mmCIF file of N, CA and C in Angstrom:
data_model
loop_
_atom_site.group_PDB
_atom_site.id
_atom_site.type_symbol
_atom_site.label_atom_id
_atom_site.label_comp_id
_atom_site.label_asym_id
_atom_site.label_seq_id
_atom_site.Cartn_x
_atom_site.Cartn_y
_atom_site.Cartn_z
ATOM 1 N N MET A 1 33.831 10.127 -73.004
ATOM 2 C CA MET A 1 33.491 9.725 -71.630
ATOM 3 C C MET A 1 34.180 11.331 -70.943
ATOM 4 N N THR A 2 33.796 12.060 -70.053
ATOM 5 C CA THR A 2 34.399 13.400 -69.466
ATOM 6 C C THR A 2 35.214 13.113 -68.572
ATOM 7 N N LYS A 3 35.623 14.194 -68.898
ATOM 8 C CA LYS A 3 36.632 13.806 -67.145
ATOM 9 C C LYS A 3 36.011 13.608 -65.952
ATOM 10 N N ASP A 4 35.143 14.174 -65.826
ATOM 11 C CA ASP A 4 34.413 13.909 -64.404
ATOM 12 C C ASP A 4 33.722 12.142 -64.108
ATOM 13 N N GLN A 5 33.440 12.450 -65.588
ATOM 14 C CA GLN A 5 33.046 10.343 -65.470
ATOM 15 C C GLN A 5 34.892 9.268 -65.813
ATOM 16 N N ALA A 6 35.678 10.205 -66.060
ATOM 17 C CA ALA A 6 36.889 9.379 -65.933
ATOM 18 C C ALA A 6 37.485 9.246 -64.339
ATOM 19 N N LYS A 7 37.619 10.833 -63.606
ATOM 20 C CA LYS A 7 37.659 10.729 -61.937
ATOM 21 C C LYS A 7 36.842 9.459 -60.994
ATOM 22 N N GLU A 8 35.140 9.435 -61.836
ATOM 23 C CA GLU A 8 34.544 8.414 -60.930
ATOM 24 C C GLU A 8 34.756 7.292 -61.148
ATOM 25 N N PHE A 9 35.569 6.871 -62.702
ATOM 26 C CA PHE A 9 35.895 5.198 -62.673
ATOM 27 C C PHE A 9 36.774 5.223 -61.696
ATOM 28 N N LEU A 10 37.925 5.888 -61.838
ATOM 29 C CA LEU A 10 39.222 5.797 -61.034
ATOM 30 C C LEU A 10 39.091 5.700 -59.709
ATOM 31 N N ARG A 11 38.011 6.723 -59.275
ATOM 32 C CA ARG A 11 37.776 6.521 -58.057
ATOM 33 C C ARG A 11 37.002 5.489 -57.499
ATOM 34 N N LYS A 12 36.124 5.229 -58.143
ATOM 35 C CA LYS A 12 35.571 4.051 -57.555
ATOM 36 C C LYS A 12 36.210 2.253 -57.978
ATOM 37 N N SER A 13 36.604 2.098 -59.112
ATOM 38 C CA SER A 13 36.773 1.271 -59.797
ATOM 39 C C SER A 13 37.784 0.660 -60.346
ATOM 40 N N ASN A 14 38.958 1.173 -59.974
ATOM 41 C CA ASN A 14 40.475 1.128 -60.211
ATOM 42 C C ASN A 14 41.234 1.343 -59.805
ATOM 43 N N TYR A 15 42.555 1.631 -60.126
ATOM 44 C CA TYR A 15 43.676 2.131 -59.694
ATOM 45 C C TYR A 15 44.346 3.090 -60.729
ATOM 46 N N TYR A 16 44.599 3.953 -60.492
ATOM 47 C CA TYR A 16 45.748 4.632 -61.623
ATOM 48 C C TYR A 16 46.758 3.994 -62.225
ATOM 49 N N ILE A 17 47.281 3.421 -61.502
ATOM 50 C CA ILE A 17 48.448 3.142 -61.868
ATOM 51 C C ILE A 17 48.668 1.899 -62.710
ATOM 52 N N ARG A 18 47.038 1.086 -62.683
ATOM 53 C CA ARG A 18 46.763 0.054 -64.007
ATOM 54 C C ARG A 18 46.231 0.368 -64.948
ATOM 55 N N ILE A 19 45.722 1.847 -65.075
ATOM 56 C CA ILE A 19 45.307 2.511 -66.329
ATOM 57 C C ILE A 19 46.418 3.058 -66.795
ATOM 58 N N LYS A 20 47.416 3.902 -66.071
ATOM 59 C CA LYS A 20 48.507 4.154 -66.626
ATOM 60 C C LYS A 20 49.357 3.201 -67.447
ATOM 61 N N ALA A 21 49.883 1.905 -66.903
ATOM 62 C CA ALA A 21 49.855 1.036 -67.192
ATOM 63 C C ALA A 21 49.758 0.581 -69.010
ATOM 64 N N LEU A 22 48.338 0.674 -69.204
ATOM 65 C CA LEU A 22 48.043 0.707 -70.398
ATOM 66 C C LEU A 22 48.242 1.403 -71.012
ATOM 67 N N THR A 23 48.601 2.819 -70.927
ATOM 68 C CA THR A 23 49.313 3.807 -71.986
ATOM 69 C C THR A 23 49.959 3.161 -73.060
ATOM 70 N N TYR A 24 51.007 2.519 -72.427
ATOM 71 C CA TYR A 24 52.331 1.944 -72.671
ATOM 72 C C TYR A 24 52.451 1.755 -74.503
ATOM 73 N N ASN A 25 51.100 0.808 -74.743
ATOM 74 C CA ASN A 25 50.900 0.268 -75.766
ATOM 75 C C ASN A 25 49.918 1.387 -77.001
ATOM 76 N N PHE A 26 50.192 2.514 -77.086
ATOM 77 C CA PHE A 26 49.745 3.947 -77.431
ATOM 78 C C PHE A 26 50.835 4.489 -77.899
ATOM 79 N N GLU A 27 50.848 5.271 -78.792
ATOM 80 C CA GLU A 27 52.043 6.135 -79.326
ATOM 81 C C GLU A 27 51.872 7.356 -78.543
ATOM 82 N N LYS A 28 52.881 7.813 -78.715
ATOM 83 C CA LYS A 28 52.923 9.628 -78.285
ATOM 84 C C LYS A 28 53.188 10.524 -79.544
ATOM 85 N N ASP A 29 52.814 11.483 -79.597
ATOM 86 C CA ASP A 29 53.904 12.464 -80.845
ATOM 87 C C ASP A 29 54.971 12.780 -80.342
ATOM 88 N N LYS A 30 55.270 13.748 -80.679
ATOM 89 C CA LYS A 30 56.663 14.467 -80.813
ATOM 90 C C LYS A 30 56.753 15.180 -79.614
ATOM 91 N N ASN A 31 55.556 15.885 -79.097
ATOM 92 C CA ASN A 31 55.168 17.122 -78.010
ATOM 93 C C ASN A 31 54.971 15.853 -76.561
ATOM 94 N N GLY A 32 54.542 14.649 -76.821
ATOM 95 C CA GLY A 32 54.483 13.807 -75.710
ATOM 96 C C GLY A 32 53.152 13.363 -75.214
ATOM 97 N N ILE A 33 52.180 13.646 -76.026
ATOM 98 C CA ILE A 33 50.821 13.719 -76.346
ATOM 99 C C ILE A 33 50.002 12.538 -77.354
ATOM 100 N N TYR A 34 49.748 11.497 -75.967
ATOM 101 C CA TYR A 34 48.852 9.971 -77.029
ATOM 102 C C TYR A 34 48.136 10.746 -78.378
ATOM 103 N N VAL A 35 48.699 9.675 -79.029
ATOM 104 C CA VAL A 35 47.502 9.495 -80.678
ATOM 105 C C VAL A 35 46.656 8.552 -80.459
ATOM 106 N N ASN A 36 45.414 9.025 -80.896
ATOM 107 C CA ASN A 36 44.001 8.641 -80.687
ATOM 108 C C ASN A 36 43.841 7.465 -79.439
ATOM 109 N N LEU A 37 43.867 8.593 -78.436
ATOM 110 C CA LEU A 37 43.894 7.594 -77.254
ATOM 111 C C LEU A 37 42.897 8.247 -76.762
ATOM 112 N N ASP A 38 41.859 7.476 -76.138
ATOM 113 C CA ASP A 38 40.536 8.321 -75.138
ATOM 114 C C ASP A 38 40.703 7.318 -74.145
ATOM 115 N N PHE A 39 40.218 8.289 -73.287
ATOM 116 C CA PHE A 39 39.941 7.097 -71.596
ATOM 117 C C PHE A 39 39.021 6.223 -71.864
ATOM 118 N N LYS A 40 37.920 6.348 -72.621
ATOM 119 C CA LYS A 40 37.250 5.330 -72.692
ATOM 120 C C LYS A 40 37.699 4.196 -73.522
ATOM 121 N N TYR A 41 39.004 4.209 -74.272
ATOM 122 C CA TYR A 41 39.410 2.669 -74.405
ATOM 123 C C TYR A 41 40.082 1.829 -73.450
ATOM 124 N N LEU A 42 40.750 2.950 -72.585
ATOM 125 C CA LEU A 42 41.959 2.384 -71.109
ATOM 126 C C LEU A 42 40.762 1.953 -70.413
ATOM 127 N N LYS A 43 39.359 2.194 -70.373
ATOM 128 C CA LYS A 43 38.202 2.042 -69.591
ATOM 129 C C LYS A 43 38.057 0.056 -69.881
ATOM 130 N N LYS A 44 37.893 0.296 -71.235
ATOM 131 C CA LYS A 44 37.696 -1.205 -71.722
ATOM 132 C C LYS A 44 38.462 -1.799 -71.806
ATOM 133 N N PHE A 45 40.019 -1.668 -72.034
ATOM 134 C CA PHE A 45 40.573 -2.054 -71.632
ATOM 135 C C PHE A 45 40.924 -2.932 -69.861
ATOM 136 N N SER A 46 40.746 -2.025 -69.401
ATOM 137 C CA SER A 46 40.904 -2.212 -67.880
ATOM 138 C C SER A 46 40.100 -3.852 -67.572
ATOM 139 N N VAL A 47 38.954 -3.573 -68.229
ATOM 140 C CA VAL A 47 37.906 -4.287 -68.178
ATOM 141 C C VAL A 47 38.222 -5.495 -68.369
ATOM 142 N N TRP A 48 38.436 -5.696 -69.829
ATOM 143 C CA TRP A 48 39.037 -6.741 -69.963
ATOM 144 C C TRP A 48 39.996 -7.522 -69.566
ATOM 145 N N ASP A 49 40.922 -6.364 -68.888
ATOM 146 C CA ASP A 49 41.914 -7.092 -68.303
ATOM 147 C C ASP A 49 41.178 -8.329 -66.930
ATOM 148 N N THR A 50 40.548 -7.679 -66.111
ATOM 149 C CA THR A 50 40.180 -7.945 -65.516
ATOM 150 C C THR A 50 39.211 -9.324 -65.222
ATOM 151 N N LEU A 51 38.424 -9.653 -66.751
ATOM 152 C CA LEU A 51 37.916 -10.138 -67.170
ATOM 153 C C LEU A 51 38.864 -11.336 -67.031
ATOM 154 N N LEU A 52 39.518 -11.129 -68.025
ATOM 155 C CA LEU A 52 40.731 -12.136 -68.285
ATOM 156 C C LEU A 52 41.483 -12.927 -66.666
ATOM 157 N N ARG A 53 41.773 -11.885 -65.883
ATOM 158 C CA ARG A 53 42.307 -12.425 -64.950
ATOM 159 C C ARG A 53 41.340 -13.039 -64.256
ATOM 160 N N ASP A 54 40.101 -12.648 -64.319
ATOM 161 C CA ASP A 54 39.253 -13.939 -63.376
ATOM 162 C C ASP A 54 39.074 -15.173 -64.222
ATOM 163 N N LEU A 55 39.443 -14.934 -65.699
ATOM 164 C CA LEU A 55 39.261 -16.300 -66.128
ATOM 165 C C LEU A 55 40.604 -17.703 -65.827
ATOM 166 N N ILE A 56 41.828 -16.786 -66.339
ATOM 167 C CA ILE A 56 42.931 -17.373 -65.715
ATOM 168 C C ILE A 56 42.995 -18.049 -64.205
ATOM 169 N N LEU A 57 42.117 -17.060 -63.096
ATOM 170 C CA LEU A 57 42.113 -17.841 -62.275
ATOM 171 C C LEU A 57 41.331 -18.847 -61.924
ATOM 172 N N GLU A 58 40.155 -18.872 -62.249
ATOM 173 C CA GLU A 58 38.918 -19.908 -62.661
ATOM 174 C C GLU A 58 40.120 -21.196 -63.144
ATOM 175 N N ILE A 59 40.740 -21.019 -64.311
ATOM 176 C CA ILE A 59 41.113 -22.043 -64.687
ATOM 177 C C ILE A 59 42.580 -22.738 -64.000
ATOM 178 N N SER A 60 43.039 -21.667 -63.152
ATOM 179 C CA SER A 60 43.823 -22.118 -62.266
ATOM 180 C C SER A 60 43.573 -23.136 -61.079
ATOM 181 N N LEU A 61 42.324 -22.749 -60.494
ATOM 182 C CA LEU A 61 42.121 -23.050 -59.604
ATOM 183 C C LEU A 61 41.404 -24.597 -59.958
ATOM 184 N N GLY A 62 40.462 -24.802 -60.870
ATOM 185 C CA GLY A 62 40.338 -26.021 -61.673
ATOM 186 C C GLY A 62 41.238 -27.174 -61.733
ATOM 187 N N CYS A 63 42.480 -26.103 -62.648
ATOM 188 C CA CYS A 63 43.256 -27.266 -62.428
ATOM 189 C C CYS A 63 44.200 -27.712 -61.258
ATOM 190 N N GLU A 64 44.041 -27.302 -60.127
ATOM 191 C CA GLU A 64 44.896 -27.039 -59.335
ATOM 192 C C GLU A 64 44.150 -28.439 -58.359
ATOM 193 N N HIS A 65 42.636 -28.367 -58.609
ATOM 194 C CA HIS A 65 41.725 -28.743 -57.614
ATOM 195 C C HIS A 65 41.805 -30.160 -58.721
ATOM 196 N N PHE A 66 42.116 -30.713 -59.988
ATOM 197 C CA PHE A 66 42.112 -31.379 -60.395
ATOM 198 C C PHE A 66 43.455 -32.564 -59.667
ATOM 199 N N LEU A 67 44.350 -31.906 -59.756
ATOM 200 C CA LEU A 67 45.472 -32.511 -59.790
ATOM 201 C C LEU A 67 45.637 -33.161 -58.260
ATOM 202 N N LYS A 68 45.263 -32.038 -57.457
ATOM 203 C CA LYS A 68 44.930 -32.844 -56.154
ATOM 204 C C LYS A 68 43.845 -33.762 -55.838
ATOM 205 N N VAL A 69 43.053 -33.991 -56.936
ATOM 206 C CA VAL A 69 42.123 -35.024 -56.422
ATOM 207 C C VAL A 69 42.727 -36.247 -57.239
ATOM 208 N N LYS A 70 43.336 -36.596 -58.057
ATOM 209 C CA LYS A 70 43.737 -37.232 -59.018
ATOM 210 C C LYS A 70 45.407 -37.757 -58.149
ATOM 211 N N LEU A 71 46.365 -37.481 -57.124
ATOM 212 C CA LEU A 71 46.728 -37.362 -56.437
ATOM 213 C C LEU A 71 46.641 -38.239 -55.443
ATOM 214 N N HIS A 72 45.118 -37.299 -54.833
ATOM 215 C CA HIS A 72 44.363 -38.444 -53.619
ATOM 216 C C HIS A 72 44.343 -39.530 -54.354
ATOM 217 N N GLN A 73 43.463 -39.815 -55.554
ATOM 218 C CA GLN A 73 43.628 -40.933 -55.623
ATOM 219 C C GLN A 73 44.509 -42.048 -55.860
ATOM 220 N N HIS A 74 45.644 -41.046 -56.579
ATOM 221 C CA HIS A 74 47.113 -42.250 -56.391
ATOM 222 C C HIS A 74 47.235 -42.732 -55.313
ATOM 223 N N PHE A 75 47.218 -42.022 -54.308
ATOM 224 C CA PHE A 75 48.105 -42.464 -52.737
ATOM 225 C C PHE A 75 46.733 -43.487 -52.276
ATOM 226 N N CYS A 76 45.466 -43.075 -52.740
ATOM 227 C CA CYS A 76 44.957 -44.149 -51.905
ATOM 228 C C CYS A 76 44.261 -45.324 -52.444
ATOM 229 N N GLU A 77 45.117 -45.273 -53.567
ATOM 230 C CA GLU A 77 44.884 -46.945 -54.644
ATOM 231 C C GLU A 77 45.964 -47.735 -54.346
ATOM 232 N N THR A 78 47.244 -47.156 -53.881
ATOM 233 C CA THR A 78 48.797 -47.813 -54.015
ATOM 234 C C THR A 78 48.659 -48.468 -52.610
ATOM 235 N N ASP A 79 49.596 -49.720 -52.456
ATOM 236 C CA ASP A 79 49.551 -50.051 -51.048
ATOM 237 C C ASP A 79 50.838 -50.568 -50.658
ATOM 238 N N GLU A 80 51.717 -49.168 -51.328
ATOM 239 C CA GLU A 80 53.363 -48.764 -50.696
ATOM 240 C C GLU A 80 52.664 -48.232 -49.386
ATOM 241 N N ASP A 81 54.033 -48.457 -48.856
ATOM 242 C CA ASP A 81 54.089 -48.253 -47.312
ATOM 243 C C ASP A 81 54.772 -46.649 -47.454
ATOM 244 N N GLY A 82 53.696 -45.687 -46.542
ATOM 245 C CA GLY A 82 53.982 -44.528 -46.749
ATOM 246 C C GLY A 82 55.508 -44.858 -46.009
ATOM 247 N N TYR A 83 55.721 -44.887 -44.649
ATOM 248 C CA TYR A 83 56.542 -44.743 -44.299
ATOM 249 C C TYR A 83 57.879 -45.147 -44.831
ATOM 250 N N GLU A 84 57.812 -46.311 -45.684
ATOM 251 C CA GLU A 84 59.322 -46.672 -46.222
ATOM 252 C C GLU A 84 59.651 -45.465 -47.445
ATOM 253 N N ILE A 85 58.664 -44.919 -47.520
ATOM 254 C CA ILE A 85 58.803 -44.025 -48.814
ATOM 255 C C ILE A 85 59.992 -42.812 -48.358
ATOM 256 N N ILE A 86 59.114 -42.533 -47.037
ATOM 257 C CA ILE A 86 60.118 -41.427 -46.433
ATOM 258 C C ILE A 86 61.162 -41.695 -46.022
ATOM 259 N N LYS A 87 61.824 -43.045 -45.439
ATOM 260 C CA LYS A 87 63.035 -43.456 -44.981
ATOM 261 C C LYS A 87 63.779 -43.662 -46.370
ATOM 262 N N LYS A 88 63.509 -43.909 -47.569
ATOM 263 C CA LYS A 88 64.598 -44.350 -48.408
ATOM 264 C C LYS A 88 64.471 -42.640 -49.025
ATOM 265 N N PHE A 89 63.637 -41.513 -49.145
ATOM 266 C CA PHE A 89 63.938 -40.084 -49.369
ATOM 267 C C PHE A 89 65.027 -39.451 -48.710
ATOM 268 N N GLU A 90 64.826 -39.682 -47.353
ATOM 269 C CA GLU A 90 65.736 -39.133 -46.234
ATOM 270 C C GLU A 90 66.754 -39.489 -46.586
ATOM 271 N N GLU A 91 67.144 -40.817 -47.091
ATOM 272 C CA GLU A 91 68.598 -41.546 -46.762
ATOM 273 C C GLU A 91 69.329 -40.986 -48.358
ATOM 274 N N LYS A 92 68.313 -40.650 -49.168
ATOM 275 C CA LYS A 92 68.694 -40.474 -50.522
ATOM 276 C C LYS A 92 69.347 -39.129 -50.598
ATOM 277 N N CYS A 93 68.575 -38.092 -49.851
ATOM 278 C CA CYS A 93 68.761 -36.621 -49.289
ATOM 279 C C CYS A 93 69.981 -36.631 -48.406
ATOM 280 N N ASP A 94 70.343 -37.506 -47.572
ATOM 281 C CA ASP A 94 71.586 -37.526 -46.584
ATOM 282 C C ASP A 94 73.026 -37.771 -47.624
ATOM 283 N N LYS A 95 72.963 -38.680 -48.297
ATOM 284 C CA LYS A 95 73.738 -38.956 -49.156
ATOM 285 C C LYS A 95 74.415 -38.020 -49.696
ATOM 286 N N LYS A 96 73.018 -37.073 -50.784
ATOM 287 C CA LYS A 96 73.252 -36.017 -51.489
ATOM 288 C C LYS A 96 73.854 -34.863 -50.652
ATOM 289 N N ASN A 97 73.248 -34.896 -49.331
ATOM 290 C CA ASN A 97 74.122 -33.973 -48.421
ATOM 291 C C ASN A 97 75.635 -34.078 -48.354
ATOM 292 N N LYS A 98 76.026 -35.487 -48.189
ATOM 293 C CA LYS A 98 76.975 -35.912 -47.612
ATOM 294 C C LYS A 98 77.945 -35.072 -48.781
ATOM 295 N N PHE A 99 77.629 -35.474 -50.191
ATOM 296 C CA PHE A 99 78.441 -34.995 -51.135
ATOM 297 C C PHE A 99 78.590 -34.136 -51.636
ATOM 298 N N GLU A 100 77.622 -33.481 -51.006
ATOM 299 C CA GLU A 100 77.571 -31.601 -51.308
ATOM 300 C C GLU A 100 78.638 -30.909 -50.444
ATOM 301 N N SER A 101 78.699 -31.437 -49.484
ATOM 302 C CA SER A 101 79.280 -30.831 -48.357
ATOM 303 C C SER A 101 80.935 -31.138 -48.547
ATOM 304 N N LYS A 102 80.844 -32.538 -49.045
ATOM 305 C CA LYS A 102 82.579 -32.750 -49.422
ATOM 306 C C LYS A 102 82.730 -31.709 -50.364
ATOM 307 N N LYS A 103 82.036 -31.534 -51.602
ATOM 308 C CA LYS A 103 82.238 -30.721 -52.595
ATOM 309 C C LYS A 103 82.553 -29.449 -52.265
ATOM 310 N N SER A 104 81.893 -29.106 -51.345
ATOM 311 C CA SER A 104 81.973 -27.341 -50.758
ATOM 312 C C SER A 104 83.132 -27.382 -49.894
ATOM 313 N N LEU A 105 83.681 -28.200 -49.715
ATOM 314 C CA LEU A 105 85.666 -27.865 -49.143
ATOM 315 C C LEU A 105 86.517 -27.391 -50.086
ATOM 316 N N TYR A 106 86.404 -27.621 -51.771
ATOM 317 C CA TYR A 106 87.305 -27.281 -52.262
ATOM 318 C C TYR A 106 86.604 -26.786 -53.581
ATOM 319 N N THR A 107 85.733 -25.793 -53.169
ATOM 320 C CA THR A 107 85.354 -24.699 -54.108
ATOM 321 C C THR A 107 85.134 -23.478 -53.055
ATOM 322 N N ILE A 108 85.410 -22.389 -54.200
ATOM 323 C CA ILE A 108 85.955 -20.889 -53.277
ATOM 324 C C ILE A 108 84.410 -20.452 -53.567
ATOM 325 N N PHE A 109 83.092 -20.642 -53.886
ATOM 326 C CA PHE A 109 82.253 -20.442 -54.099
ATOM 327 C C PHE A 109 81.274 -20.705 -52.975
ATOM 328 N N VAL A 110 80.904 -19.879 -51.907
ATOM 329 C CA VAL A 110 79.884 -20.348 -51.193
ATOM 330 C C VAL A 110 78.263 -19.809 -51.347
ATOM 331 N N ARG A 111 77.900 -20.765 -50.839
ATOM 332 C CA ARG A 111 75.951 -21.053 -50.931
ATOM 333 C C ARG A 111 75.333 -20.592 -50.178
#
């Protein structure tokens, strides 16, 4: 890959900082020059990185959708009163907050 091609790739397709981060996986000689490193390798790694990121995002969004559907099914199929659940939750939180506020009177640590 020529210098001009590398510049064009960086200008149009990627960020210098991302490419530079990939160089940390390569050795340098005693003069600080990278050993056996060509920009085309960095370009390939950059493309792979993008593909992997897209794949992980797609899988994450699929998992999120699946979990939302399952939660929705669960809540729609139960006969529990949602207001009663909230009331119990608030009561539990109030008890915990009272305990925490009493506890904080006896500690030197501030939260």
